[in-house]
C-alpha positions in Angstrom: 66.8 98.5 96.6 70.0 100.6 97.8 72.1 101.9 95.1 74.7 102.5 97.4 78.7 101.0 96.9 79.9 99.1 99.0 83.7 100.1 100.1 86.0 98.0 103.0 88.5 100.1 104.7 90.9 98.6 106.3 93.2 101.6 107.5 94.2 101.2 111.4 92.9 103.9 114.3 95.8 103.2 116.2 97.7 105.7 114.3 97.0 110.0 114.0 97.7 109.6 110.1 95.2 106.5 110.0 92.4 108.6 112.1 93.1 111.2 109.4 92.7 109.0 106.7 89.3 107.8 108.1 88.5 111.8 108.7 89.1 112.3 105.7 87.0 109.3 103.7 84.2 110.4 106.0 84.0 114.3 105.5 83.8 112.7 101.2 80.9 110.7 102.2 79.1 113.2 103.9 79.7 115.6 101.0 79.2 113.9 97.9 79.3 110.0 97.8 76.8 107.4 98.3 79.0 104.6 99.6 78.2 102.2 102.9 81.7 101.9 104.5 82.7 99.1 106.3 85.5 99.2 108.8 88.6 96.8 110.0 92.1 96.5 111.5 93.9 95.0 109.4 97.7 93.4 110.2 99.6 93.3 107.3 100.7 89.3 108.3 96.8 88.1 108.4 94.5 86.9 105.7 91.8 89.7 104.5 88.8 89.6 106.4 86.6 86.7 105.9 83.7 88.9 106.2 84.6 90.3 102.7 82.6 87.6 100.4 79.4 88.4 102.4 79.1 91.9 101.3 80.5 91.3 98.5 82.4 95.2 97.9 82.7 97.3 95.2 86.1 98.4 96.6 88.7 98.3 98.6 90.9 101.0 100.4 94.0 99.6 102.3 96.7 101.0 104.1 97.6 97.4 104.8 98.0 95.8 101.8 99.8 92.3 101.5 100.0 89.5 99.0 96.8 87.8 100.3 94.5 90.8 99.6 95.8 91.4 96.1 95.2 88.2 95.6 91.4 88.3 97.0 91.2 91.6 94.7 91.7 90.2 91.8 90.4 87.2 92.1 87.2 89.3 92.8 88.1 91.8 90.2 87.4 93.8 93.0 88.9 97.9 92.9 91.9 98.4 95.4 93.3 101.6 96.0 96.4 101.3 98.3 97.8 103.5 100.6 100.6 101.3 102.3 104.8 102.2 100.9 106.4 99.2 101.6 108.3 99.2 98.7 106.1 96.2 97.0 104.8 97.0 93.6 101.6 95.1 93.2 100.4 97.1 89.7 97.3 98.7 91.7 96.6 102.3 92.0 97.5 103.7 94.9 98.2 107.4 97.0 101.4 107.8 98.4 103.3 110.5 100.5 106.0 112.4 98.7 108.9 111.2 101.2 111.6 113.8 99.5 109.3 116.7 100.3 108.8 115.4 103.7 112.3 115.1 104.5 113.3 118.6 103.2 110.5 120.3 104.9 111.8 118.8 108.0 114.7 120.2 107.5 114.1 123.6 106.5 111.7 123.7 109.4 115.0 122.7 112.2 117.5 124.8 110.5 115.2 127.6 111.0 115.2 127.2 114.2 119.1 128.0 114.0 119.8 124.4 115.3 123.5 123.1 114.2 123.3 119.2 115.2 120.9 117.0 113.4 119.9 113.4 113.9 117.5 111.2 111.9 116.1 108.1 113.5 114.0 105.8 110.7 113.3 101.9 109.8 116.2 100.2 107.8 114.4 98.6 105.3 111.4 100.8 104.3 111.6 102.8 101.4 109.6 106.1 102.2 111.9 106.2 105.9 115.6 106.0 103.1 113.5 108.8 101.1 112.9 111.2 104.1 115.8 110.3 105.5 118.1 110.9 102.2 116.3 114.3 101.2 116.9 115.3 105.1 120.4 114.8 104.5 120.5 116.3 101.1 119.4 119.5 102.6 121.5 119.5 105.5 124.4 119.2 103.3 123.7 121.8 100.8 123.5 124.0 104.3 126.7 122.8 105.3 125.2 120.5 108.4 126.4 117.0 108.7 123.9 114.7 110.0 123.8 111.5 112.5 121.4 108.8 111.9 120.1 105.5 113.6 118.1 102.9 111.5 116.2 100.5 113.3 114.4 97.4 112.3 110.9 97.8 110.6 107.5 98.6 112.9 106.4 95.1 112.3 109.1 93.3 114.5 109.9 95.8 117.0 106.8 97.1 119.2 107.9 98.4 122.7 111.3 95.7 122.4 113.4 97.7 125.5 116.7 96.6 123.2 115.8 99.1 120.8 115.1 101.8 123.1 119.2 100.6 124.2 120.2 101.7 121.0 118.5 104.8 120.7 120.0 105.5 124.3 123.3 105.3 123.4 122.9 107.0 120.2 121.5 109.8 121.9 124.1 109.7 124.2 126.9 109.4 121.8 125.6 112.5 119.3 126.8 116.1 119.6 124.2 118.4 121.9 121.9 119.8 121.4 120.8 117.4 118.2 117.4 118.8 116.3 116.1 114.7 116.0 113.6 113.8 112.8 111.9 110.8 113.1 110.7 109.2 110.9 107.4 108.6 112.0 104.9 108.5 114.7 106.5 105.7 116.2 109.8 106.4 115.8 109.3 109.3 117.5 107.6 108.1 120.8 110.1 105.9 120.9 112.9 108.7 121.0 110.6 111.4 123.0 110.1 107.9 125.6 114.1 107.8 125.8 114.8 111.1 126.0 112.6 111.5 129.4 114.4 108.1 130.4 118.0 110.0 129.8 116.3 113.0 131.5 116.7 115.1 128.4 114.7 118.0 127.6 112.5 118.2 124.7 111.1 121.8 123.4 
């Protein structure tokens, strides 16, 4: 009879950090631990999987973790690590970036390219995008560099919505060139890279 644990994933592939997240679970696996993953998307608006019960697991790791799966957790008394910052507190453990060191590494790394114009595009109500963006500005100021920013709404409403690629337009357009731009994330920054080609402004 397999000794091995059973542990869900539910960390999306869409994303570079998710892909790394599942790189990096797997290199541990091969190394050391005797676990049987199991893999899904999982939308932070949906139920958990219903395939869960079935296995049943002996734990969870979620980068999309919403009221419904806490609830499934411990109504299981199931282990769940999360690795989502959406600014919920749900008592579990969980890893997290450190968004101030993020932001002030992004910094340091454009004023060392001797830019003078900064711009920070990030989500307007997510708490790791204010902590980048607040530690970006921090160190811009102590430089003496003021910064222009554009908050947009949250990943989960705005997909490819053209309105919002209007407003980064015309924040673009309305900045002081050549602006150094940190984005908050991978999709913040396709979104600007995708206007910037549409402006027919060069990117380094």
């Amino acid at each position: 009879m397999s000794t091995s644990k059973q542990v869900v994933l539910l960390i999306e592939t869409s994303t570079q950090f998710g892909r790394s997240l599942m790189a990096g679970v797997s290199e541990a696996v091969r190394g050391q631990l005797d676990w049987r993953i199991h893999h899904a998307e999982f939308d932070f608006h949906r139920e958990p999987p219903t395939w869960l019960d079935s296995i049943p697991p002996d734990g969870i790791i979620s980068r999309i973790t919403n009221p419904s799966l806490v609830q499934y957790a411990r109504r299981t008394a199931t282990p769940l690590v999360e690795l989502t910052e959406h600014g919920i507190d749900h008592g579990l453990h969980g890893i997290y970036t450190d968004n101030q060191a993020i932001g002030t590494m992004a910094a340091d790394y454009l004023l060392g390219r001797g830019f003078q114009h900064f711009g920070f595009c990030g989500h307007e109500s997510l708490d790791w995008s204010h902590g980048r963006r607040e530690a970006f500005i921090e160190r811009l100021s102590s430089r003496g560099f003021p910064c222009v920013d554009l908050l947009t709404p949250p990943p989960d409403s705005q997909g490819g919505n053209p309105l919002l690629d209007r407003a980064v337009a015309r924040w673009l357009a309305s900045a002081p060139q050549p602006l150094a731009v940190f984005a908050c994330n991978d999709g913040q920054a396709t979104r600007v890279l995708r206007v910037c080609q549409t402006l027919g402004k060069r990117v380094p």
